[in-house]
Short mmCIF file of C-alpha atoms and ligand atoms in Angstrom, two decimals:
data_model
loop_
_atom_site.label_atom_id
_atom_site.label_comp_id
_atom_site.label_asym_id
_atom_site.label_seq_id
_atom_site.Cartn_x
_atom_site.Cartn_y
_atom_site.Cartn_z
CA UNK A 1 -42.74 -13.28 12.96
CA UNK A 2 -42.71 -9.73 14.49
CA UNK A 3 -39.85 -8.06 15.84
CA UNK A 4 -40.46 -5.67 18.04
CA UNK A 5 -37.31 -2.91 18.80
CA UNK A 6 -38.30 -0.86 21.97
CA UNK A 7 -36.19 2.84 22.01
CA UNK A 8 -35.48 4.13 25.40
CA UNK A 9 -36.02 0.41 26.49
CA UNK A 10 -34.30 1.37 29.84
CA UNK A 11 -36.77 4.03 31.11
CA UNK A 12 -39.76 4.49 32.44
CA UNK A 13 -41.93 3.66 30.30
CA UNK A 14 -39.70 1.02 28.54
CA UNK A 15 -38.96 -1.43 31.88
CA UNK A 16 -43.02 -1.08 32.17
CA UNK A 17 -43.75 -2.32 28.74
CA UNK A 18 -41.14 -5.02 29.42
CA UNK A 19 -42.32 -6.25 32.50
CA UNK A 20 -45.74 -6.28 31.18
CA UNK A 21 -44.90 -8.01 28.14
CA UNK A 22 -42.87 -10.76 30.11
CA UNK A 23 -45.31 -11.05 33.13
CA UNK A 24 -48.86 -11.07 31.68
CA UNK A 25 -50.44 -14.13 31.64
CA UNK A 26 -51.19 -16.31 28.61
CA UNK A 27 -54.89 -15.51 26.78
CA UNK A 28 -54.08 -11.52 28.45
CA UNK A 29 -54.41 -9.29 25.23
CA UNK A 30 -51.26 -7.69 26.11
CA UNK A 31 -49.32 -10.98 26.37
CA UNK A 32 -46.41 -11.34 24.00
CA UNK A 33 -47.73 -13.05 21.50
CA UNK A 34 -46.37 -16.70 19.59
CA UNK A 35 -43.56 -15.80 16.69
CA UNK A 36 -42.83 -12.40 18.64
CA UNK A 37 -39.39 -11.24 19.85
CA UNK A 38 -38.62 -7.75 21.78
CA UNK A 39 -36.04 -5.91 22.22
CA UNK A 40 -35.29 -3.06 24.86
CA UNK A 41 -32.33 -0.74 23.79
CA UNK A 42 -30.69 1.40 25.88
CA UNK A 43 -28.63 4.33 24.57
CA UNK A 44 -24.95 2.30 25.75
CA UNK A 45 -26.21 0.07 23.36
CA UNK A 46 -26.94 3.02 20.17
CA UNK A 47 -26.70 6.98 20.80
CA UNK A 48 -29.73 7.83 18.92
CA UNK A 49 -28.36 11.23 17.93
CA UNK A 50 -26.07 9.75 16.20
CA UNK A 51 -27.37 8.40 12.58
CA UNK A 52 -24.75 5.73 12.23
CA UNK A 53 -25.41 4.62 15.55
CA UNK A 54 -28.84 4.27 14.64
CA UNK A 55 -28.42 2.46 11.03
CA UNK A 56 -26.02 0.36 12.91
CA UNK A 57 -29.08 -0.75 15.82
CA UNK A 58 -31.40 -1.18 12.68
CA UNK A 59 -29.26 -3.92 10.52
CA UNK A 60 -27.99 -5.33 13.88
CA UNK A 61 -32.15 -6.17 14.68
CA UNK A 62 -33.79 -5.71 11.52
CA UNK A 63 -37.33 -4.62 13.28
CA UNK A 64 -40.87 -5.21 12.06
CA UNK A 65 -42.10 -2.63 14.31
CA UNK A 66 -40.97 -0.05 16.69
CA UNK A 67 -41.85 1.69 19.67
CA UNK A 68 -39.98 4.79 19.94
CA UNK A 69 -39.85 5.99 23.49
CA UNK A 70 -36.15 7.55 23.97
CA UNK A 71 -35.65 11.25 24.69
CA UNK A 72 -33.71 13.18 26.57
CA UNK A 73 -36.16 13.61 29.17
CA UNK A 74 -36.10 16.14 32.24
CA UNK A 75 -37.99 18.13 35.25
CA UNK A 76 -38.67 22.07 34.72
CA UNK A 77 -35.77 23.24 35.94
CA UNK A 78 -33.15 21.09 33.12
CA UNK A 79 -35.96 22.00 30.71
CA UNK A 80 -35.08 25.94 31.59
CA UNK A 81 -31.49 25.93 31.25
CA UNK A 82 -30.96 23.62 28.54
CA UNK A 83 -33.53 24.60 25.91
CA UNK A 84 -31.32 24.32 22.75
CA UNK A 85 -30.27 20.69 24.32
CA UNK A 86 -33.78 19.44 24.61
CA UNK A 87 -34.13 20.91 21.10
CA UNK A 88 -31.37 19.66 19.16
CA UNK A 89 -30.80 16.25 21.14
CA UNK A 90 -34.90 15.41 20.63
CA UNK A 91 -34.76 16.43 16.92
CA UNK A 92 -31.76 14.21 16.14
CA UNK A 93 -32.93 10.94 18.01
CA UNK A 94 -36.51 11.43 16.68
CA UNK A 95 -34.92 12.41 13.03
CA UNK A 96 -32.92 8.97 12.72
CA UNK A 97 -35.61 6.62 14.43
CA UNK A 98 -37.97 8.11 11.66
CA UNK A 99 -35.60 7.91 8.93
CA UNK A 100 -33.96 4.58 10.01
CA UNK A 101 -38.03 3.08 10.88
CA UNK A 102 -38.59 4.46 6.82
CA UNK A 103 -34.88 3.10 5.43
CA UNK A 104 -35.50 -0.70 6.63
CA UNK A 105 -39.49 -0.85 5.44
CA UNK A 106 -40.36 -1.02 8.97
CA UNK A 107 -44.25 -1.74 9.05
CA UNK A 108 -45.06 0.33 12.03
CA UNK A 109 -43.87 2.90 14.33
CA UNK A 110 -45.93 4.72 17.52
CA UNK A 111 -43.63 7.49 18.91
CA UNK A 112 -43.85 9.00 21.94
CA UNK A 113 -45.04 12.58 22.56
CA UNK A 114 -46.28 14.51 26.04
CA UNK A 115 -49.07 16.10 27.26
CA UNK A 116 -46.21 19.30 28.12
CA UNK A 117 -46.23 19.92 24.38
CA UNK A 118 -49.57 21.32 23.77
CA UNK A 119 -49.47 24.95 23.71
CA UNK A 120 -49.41 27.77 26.71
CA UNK A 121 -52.61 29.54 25.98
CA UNK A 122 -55.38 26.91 24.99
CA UNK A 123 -59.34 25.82 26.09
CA UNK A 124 -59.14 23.14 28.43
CA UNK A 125 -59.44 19.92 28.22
CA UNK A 126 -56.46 19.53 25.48
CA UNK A 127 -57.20 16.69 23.10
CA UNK A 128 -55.59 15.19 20.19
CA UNK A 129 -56.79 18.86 17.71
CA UNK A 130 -54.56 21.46 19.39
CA UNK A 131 -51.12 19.80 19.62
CA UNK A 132 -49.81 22.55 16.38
CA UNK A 133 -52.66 25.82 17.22
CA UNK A 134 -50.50 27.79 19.07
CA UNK A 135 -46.69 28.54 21.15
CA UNK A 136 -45.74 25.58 24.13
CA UNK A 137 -44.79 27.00 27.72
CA UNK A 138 -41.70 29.16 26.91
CA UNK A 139 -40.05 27.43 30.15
CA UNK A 140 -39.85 24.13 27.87
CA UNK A 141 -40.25 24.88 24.15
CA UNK A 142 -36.94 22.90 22.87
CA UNK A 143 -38.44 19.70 24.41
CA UNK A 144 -42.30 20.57 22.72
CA UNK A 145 -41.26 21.91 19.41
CA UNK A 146 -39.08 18.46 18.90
CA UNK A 147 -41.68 16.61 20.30
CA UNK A 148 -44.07 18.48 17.89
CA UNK A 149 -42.35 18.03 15.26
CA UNK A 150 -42.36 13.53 15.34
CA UNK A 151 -45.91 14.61 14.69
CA UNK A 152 -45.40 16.90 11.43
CA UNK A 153 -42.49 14.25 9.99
CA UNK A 154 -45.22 11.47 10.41
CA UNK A 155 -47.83 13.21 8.41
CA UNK A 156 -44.84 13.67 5.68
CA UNK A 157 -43.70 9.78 5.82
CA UNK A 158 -47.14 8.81 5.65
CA UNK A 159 -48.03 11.40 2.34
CA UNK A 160 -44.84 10.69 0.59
CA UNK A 161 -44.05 7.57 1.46
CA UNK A 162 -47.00 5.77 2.72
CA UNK A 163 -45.38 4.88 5.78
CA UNK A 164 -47.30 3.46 9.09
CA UNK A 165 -46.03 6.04 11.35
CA UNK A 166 -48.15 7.34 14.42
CA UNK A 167 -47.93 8.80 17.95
CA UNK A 168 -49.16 8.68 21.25
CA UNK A 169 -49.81 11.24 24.06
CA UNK A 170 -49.06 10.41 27.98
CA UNK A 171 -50.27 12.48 30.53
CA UNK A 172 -47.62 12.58 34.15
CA UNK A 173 -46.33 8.89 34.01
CA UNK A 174 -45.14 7.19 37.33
CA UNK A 175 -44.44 3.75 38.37
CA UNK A 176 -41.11 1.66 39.09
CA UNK A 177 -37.87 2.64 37.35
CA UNK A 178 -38.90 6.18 37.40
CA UNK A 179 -36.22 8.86 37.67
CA UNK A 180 -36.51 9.61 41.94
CA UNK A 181 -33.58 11.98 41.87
CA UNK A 182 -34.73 14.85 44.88
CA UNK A 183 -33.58 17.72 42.38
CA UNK A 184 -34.67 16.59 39.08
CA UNK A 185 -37.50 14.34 38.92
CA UNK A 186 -41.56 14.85 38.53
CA UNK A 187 -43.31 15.26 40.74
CA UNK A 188 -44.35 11.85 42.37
CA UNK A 189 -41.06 10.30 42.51
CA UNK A 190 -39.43 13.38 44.04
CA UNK A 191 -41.99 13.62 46.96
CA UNK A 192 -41.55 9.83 47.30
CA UNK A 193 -38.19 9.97 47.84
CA UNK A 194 -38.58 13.15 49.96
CA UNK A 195 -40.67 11.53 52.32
CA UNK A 196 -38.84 7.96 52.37
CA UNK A 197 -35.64 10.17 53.71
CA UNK A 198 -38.10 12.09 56.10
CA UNK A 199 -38.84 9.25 57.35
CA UNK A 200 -35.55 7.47 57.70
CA UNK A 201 -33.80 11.03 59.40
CA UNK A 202 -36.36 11.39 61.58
CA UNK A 203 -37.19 14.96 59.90
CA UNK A 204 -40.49 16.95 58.72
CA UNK A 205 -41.68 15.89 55.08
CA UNK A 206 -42.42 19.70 53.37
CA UNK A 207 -44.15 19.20 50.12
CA UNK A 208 -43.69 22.66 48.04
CA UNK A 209 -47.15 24.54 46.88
CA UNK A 210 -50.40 25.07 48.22
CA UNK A 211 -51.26 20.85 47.62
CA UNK A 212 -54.38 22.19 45.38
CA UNK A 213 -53.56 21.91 41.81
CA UNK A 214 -54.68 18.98 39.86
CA UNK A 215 -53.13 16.43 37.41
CA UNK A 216 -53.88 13.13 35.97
CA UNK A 217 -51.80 10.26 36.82
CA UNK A 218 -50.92 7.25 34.49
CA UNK A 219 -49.36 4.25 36.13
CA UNK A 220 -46.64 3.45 34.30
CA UNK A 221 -47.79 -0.31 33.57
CA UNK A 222 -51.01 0.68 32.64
CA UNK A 223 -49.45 3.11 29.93
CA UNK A 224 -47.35 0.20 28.53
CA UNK A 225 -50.63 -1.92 28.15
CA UNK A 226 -51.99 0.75 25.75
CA UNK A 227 -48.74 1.13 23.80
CA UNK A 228 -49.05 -2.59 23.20
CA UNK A 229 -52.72 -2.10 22.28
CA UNK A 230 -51.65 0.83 19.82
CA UNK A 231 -49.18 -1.47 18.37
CA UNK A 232 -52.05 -4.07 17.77
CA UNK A 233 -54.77 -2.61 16.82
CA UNK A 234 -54.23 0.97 16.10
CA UNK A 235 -53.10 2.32 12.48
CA UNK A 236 -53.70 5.83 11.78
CA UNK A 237 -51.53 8.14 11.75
CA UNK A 238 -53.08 10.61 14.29
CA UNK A 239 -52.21 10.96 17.81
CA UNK A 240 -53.97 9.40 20.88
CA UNK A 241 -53.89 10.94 24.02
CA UNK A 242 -53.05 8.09 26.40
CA UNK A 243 -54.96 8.94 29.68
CA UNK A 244 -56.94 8.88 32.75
CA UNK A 245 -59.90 10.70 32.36
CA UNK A 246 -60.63 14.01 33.46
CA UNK A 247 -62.73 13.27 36.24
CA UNK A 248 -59.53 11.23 37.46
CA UNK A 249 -57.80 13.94 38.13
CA UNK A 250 -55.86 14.43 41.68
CA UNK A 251 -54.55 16.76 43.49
CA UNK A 252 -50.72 17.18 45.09
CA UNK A 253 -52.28 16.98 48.40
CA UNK A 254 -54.37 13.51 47.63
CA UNK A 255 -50.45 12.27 45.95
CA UNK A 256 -48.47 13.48 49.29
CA UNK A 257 -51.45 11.90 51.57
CA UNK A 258 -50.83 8.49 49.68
CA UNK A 259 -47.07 8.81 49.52
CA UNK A 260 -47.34 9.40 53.24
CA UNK A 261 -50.09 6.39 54.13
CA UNK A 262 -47.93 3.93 51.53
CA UNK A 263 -44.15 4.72 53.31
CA UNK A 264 -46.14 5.05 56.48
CA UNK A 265 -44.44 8.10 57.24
CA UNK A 266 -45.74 9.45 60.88
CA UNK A 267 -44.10 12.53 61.56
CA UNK A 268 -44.60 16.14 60.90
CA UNK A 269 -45.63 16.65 57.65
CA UNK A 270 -46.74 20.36 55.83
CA UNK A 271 -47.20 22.54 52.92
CA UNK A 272 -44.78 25.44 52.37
CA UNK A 273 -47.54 27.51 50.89
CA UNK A 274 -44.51 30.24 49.64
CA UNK A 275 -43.53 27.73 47.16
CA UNK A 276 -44.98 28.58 43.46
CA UNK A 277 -47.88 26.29 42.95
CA UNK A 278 -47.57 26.33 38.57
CA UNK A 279 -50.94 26.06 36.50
CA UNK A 280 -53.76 24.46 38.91
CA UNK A 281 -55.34 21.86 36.18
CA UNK A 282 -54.47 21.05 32.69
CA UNK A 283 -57.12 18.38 32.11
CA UNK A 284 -56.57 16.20 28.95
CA UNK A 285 -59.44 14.48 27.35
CA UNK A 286 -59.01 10.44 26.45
CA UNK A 287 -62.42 10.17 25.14
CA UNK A 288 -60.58 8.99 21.51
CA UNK A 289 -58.65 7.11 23.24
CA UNK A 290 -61.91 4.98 25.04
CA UNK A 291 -63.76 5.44 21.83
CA UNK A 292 -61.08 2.93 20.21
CA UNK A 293 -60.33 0.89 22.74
CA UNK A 294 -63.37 0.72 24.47
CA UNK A 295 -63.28 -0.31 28.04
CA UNK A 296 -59.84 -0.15 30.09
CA UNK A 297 -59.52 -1.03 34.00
CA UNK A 298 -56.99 1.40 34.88
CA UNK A 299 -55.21 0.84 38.45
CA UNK A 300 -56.62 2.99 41.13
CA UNK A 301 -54.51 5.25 42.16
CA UNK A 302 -53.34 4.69 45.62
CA UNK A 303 -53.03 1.40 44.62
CA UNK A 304 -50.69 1.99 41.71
CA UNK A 305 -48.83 4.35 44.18
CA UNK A 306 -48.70 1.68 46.88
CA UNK A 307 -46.67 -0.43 44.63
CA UNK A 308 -44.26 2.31 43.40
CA UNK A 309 -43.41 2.71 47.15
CA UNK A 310 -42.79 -0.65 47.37
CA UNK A 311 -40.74 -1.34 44.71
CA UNK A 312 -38.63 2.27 45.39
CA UNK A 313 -38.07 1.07 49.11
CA UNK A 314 -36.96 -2.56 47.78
CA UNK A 315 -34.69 -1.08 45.50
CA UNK A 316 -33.27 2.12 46.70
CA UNK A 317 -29.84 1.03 46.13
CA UNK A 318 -30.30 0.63 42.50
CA UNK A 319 -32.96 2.98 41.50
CA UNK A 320 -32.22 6.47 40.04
CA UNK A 321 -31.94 8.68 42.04
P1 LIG B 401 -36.65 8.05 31.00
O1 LIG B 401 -35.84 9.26 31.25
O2 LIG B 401 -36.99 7.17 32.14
O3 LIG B 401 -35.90 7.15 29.90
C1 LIG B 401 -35.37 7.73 28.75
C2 LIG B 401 -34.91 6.62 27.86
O4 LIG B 401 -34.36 7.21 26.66
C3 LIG B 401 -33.80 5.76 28.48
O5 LIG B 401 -33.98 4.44 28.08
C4 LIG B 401 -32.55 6.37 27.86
O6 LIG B 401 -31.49 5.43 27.78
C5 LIG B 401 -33.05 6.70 26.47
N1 LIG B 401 -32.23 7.71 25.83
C6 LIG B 401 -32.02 8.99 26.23
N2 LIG B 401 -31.14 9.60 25.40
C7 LIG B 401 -30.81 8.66 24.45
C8 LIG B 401 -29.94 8.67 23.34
N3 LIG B 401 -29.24 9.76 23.01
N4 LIG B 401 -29.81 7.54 22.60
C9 LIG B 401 -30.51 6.44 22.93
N5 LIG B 401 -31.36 6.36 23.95
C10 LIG B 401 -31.50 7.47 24.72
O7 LIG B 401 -37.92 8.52 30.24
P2 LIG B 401 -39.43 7.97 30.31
O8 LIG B 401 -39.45 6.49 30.26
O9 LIG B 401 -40.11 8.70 31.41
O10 LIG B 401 -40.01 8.57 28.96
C11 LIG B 401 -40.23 7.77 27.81
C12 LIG B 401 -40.96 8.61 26.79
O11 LIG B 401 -42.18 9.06 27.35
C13 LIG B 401 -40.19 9.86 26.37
O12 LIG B 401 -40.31 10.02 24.98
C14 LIG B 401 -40.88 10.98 27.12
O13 LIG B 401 -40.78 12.19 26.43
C15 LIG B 401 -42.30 10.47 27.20
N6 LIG B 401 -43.13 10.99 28.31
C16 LIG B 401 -42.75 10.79 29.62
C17 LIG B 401 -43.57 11.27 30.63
C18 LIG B 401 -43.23 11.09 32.08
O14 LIG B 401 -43.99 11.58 32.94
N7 LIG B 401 -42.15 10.41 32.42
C19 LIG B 401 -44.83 11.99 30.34
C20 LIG B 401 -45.14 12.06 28.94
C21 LIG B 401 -44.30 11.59 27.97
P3 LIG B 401 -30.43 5.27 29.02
O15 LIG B 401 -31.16 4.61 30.12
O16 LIG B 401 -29.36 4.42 28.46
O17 LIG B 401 -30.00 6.67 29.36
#
């Protein structure tokens, strides 16, 4: 019997591990498996900053293993003007997951980091090595150096107390149940719901920046497939880099081209080239990652995109935004 507590079960990332777990079909490796319960905690239901709080989720549930996902999350702009937030907040959730994981013998924990923690100045691509070798982007350091941190305080469970405790590394996440607020979202599910309103009013759809830079893209549900693989098979307590790969990459004109063909948005549609464009790649290598898991169909990417369109315009009056 495993019991499986999910933190930050409402987000992102934690609705796509859900629906994965409760959709995929029997024989599917990422099925939920016989003698297997999870659960998806929001923070009404424990304020992870708060250690009693957190105690008080671990008796109530008493997990064999957890995936630690919440964080006070947030676009550049919260990042900026809340630094000591990000900072504190992070440390305190991350502190009392850790501790509580450690207090009730939990066999396993994977926590979440970012790809936005790796430092400022650093050869491309970024891999799993260079996470500690030098500052973050000073526009976001609380959120890195507690994010950096989940790394240093597994490396100390593990040497002084032999604990199972591990991490893993998503690149830009997007699927349903992101965050599609228009002032303080990422970048795909601000343009989508820029574009769905351009479309509605009848008025241009402006995407900011020159449309060349490059990312990589992980649809949410195939990220939540590879958490449940970590939690299966994976037991070091290194970090993986959870990724496309590098020659997956895509630029913000190829996203605002398929936000545009999947709302079929047919008016006037531009670049405001003033707008700052911010680094043009930051390429992350998953070559550890395909070296352990060996062969993963990820969704292409319009297609993936398609179906966050789809399930934003379904659900506008319920999503975040
Ligand atoms: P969301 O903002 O969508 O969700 C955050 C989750 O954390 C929510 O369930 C929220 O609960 C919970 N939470 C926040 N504060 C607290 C708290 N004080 N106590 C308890 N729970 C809390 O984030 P994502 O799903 O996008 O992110 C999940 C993880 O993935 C995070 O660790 C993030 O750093 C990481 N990540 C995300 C990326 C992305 O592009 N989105 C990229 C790389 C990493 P509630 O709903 O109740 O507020």
């Amino acid at each position: 019997m495993s019991r499986i507590l999910v933190t930050g079960g409402s987000g992102l990332v934690g609705k796509a591990i859900k629906h994965v777990v409760e959709t995929e079909p029997e024989g599917s490796p990422f099925a939920k498996r016989a003698g297997e319960e999870w659960i998806f905690a929001s923070s009404s239901e424990a304020d992870l900053r708060d250690p009693v709080a957190t105690e008080a989720l671990f008796d109530k549930y008493k997990p064999t293993h957890v995936i630690h996902l919440a964080a006070l999350v947030g676009g550049l702009f919260k990042n900026m003007k809340y630094k000591l937030t990000f900072l504190r907040d992070n440390s305190l959730i991350n502190d009392n997951v850790l501790r509580s994981s450690y207090t009730h013998q939990t066999s396993k924990v994977i926590s979440c980091l970012s790809t936005c923690v790796f430092p400022d100045k650093v050869e491309y691509p970024l891999n799993e090595e260079k996470i500690h070798i030098g500052p973050p982007h000073d526009s976001n350091f609380g959120y890195a150096h507690a994010k950096r941190m989940v790394d240093v305080m597994n490396h100390a469970y593990k040497e002084e107390f032999g604990c199972n405790f591990t991490s893993a590394i998503p690149t830009n996440v997007f699927g349903p149940y992101d965050n599609f607020d228009l002032e303080d979202s990422h970048v795909i599910p601000g343009l989508i719901h820029k574009c769905v309103l351009a479309k509605k009013n009848g008025t241009p759809f402006v995407v900011a920046g020159t449309g060349k830079p490059l990312r990589q893209f992980i649809y949410s549900y195939d990220l939540a497939k590879l958490f449940i693989w970590m939690l299966r098979n994976y037991d070091d307590v290194e970090p993986v880099i959870l990724s496309v790969g590098e020659d997956e990459e895509v630029s913000i004109k190829q996203v605002a081209d398929a936000i545009v063909k999947a709302v079929g948005f047919e008016g006037n549609y531009s670049f405001d080239t003033t707008r700052a464009d911010g680094q043009f790649r930051k390429p992350a290598s998953n070559a550890k990652l395909l070296g352990l898991v060996g062969k993963f169909e990820f969704t292409p990417f319009d297609q993936a995109l398609d179906e966050t369109v789809k399930w934003f315009v379904t659900n506008y009056d319920n999503a975040r935004t």
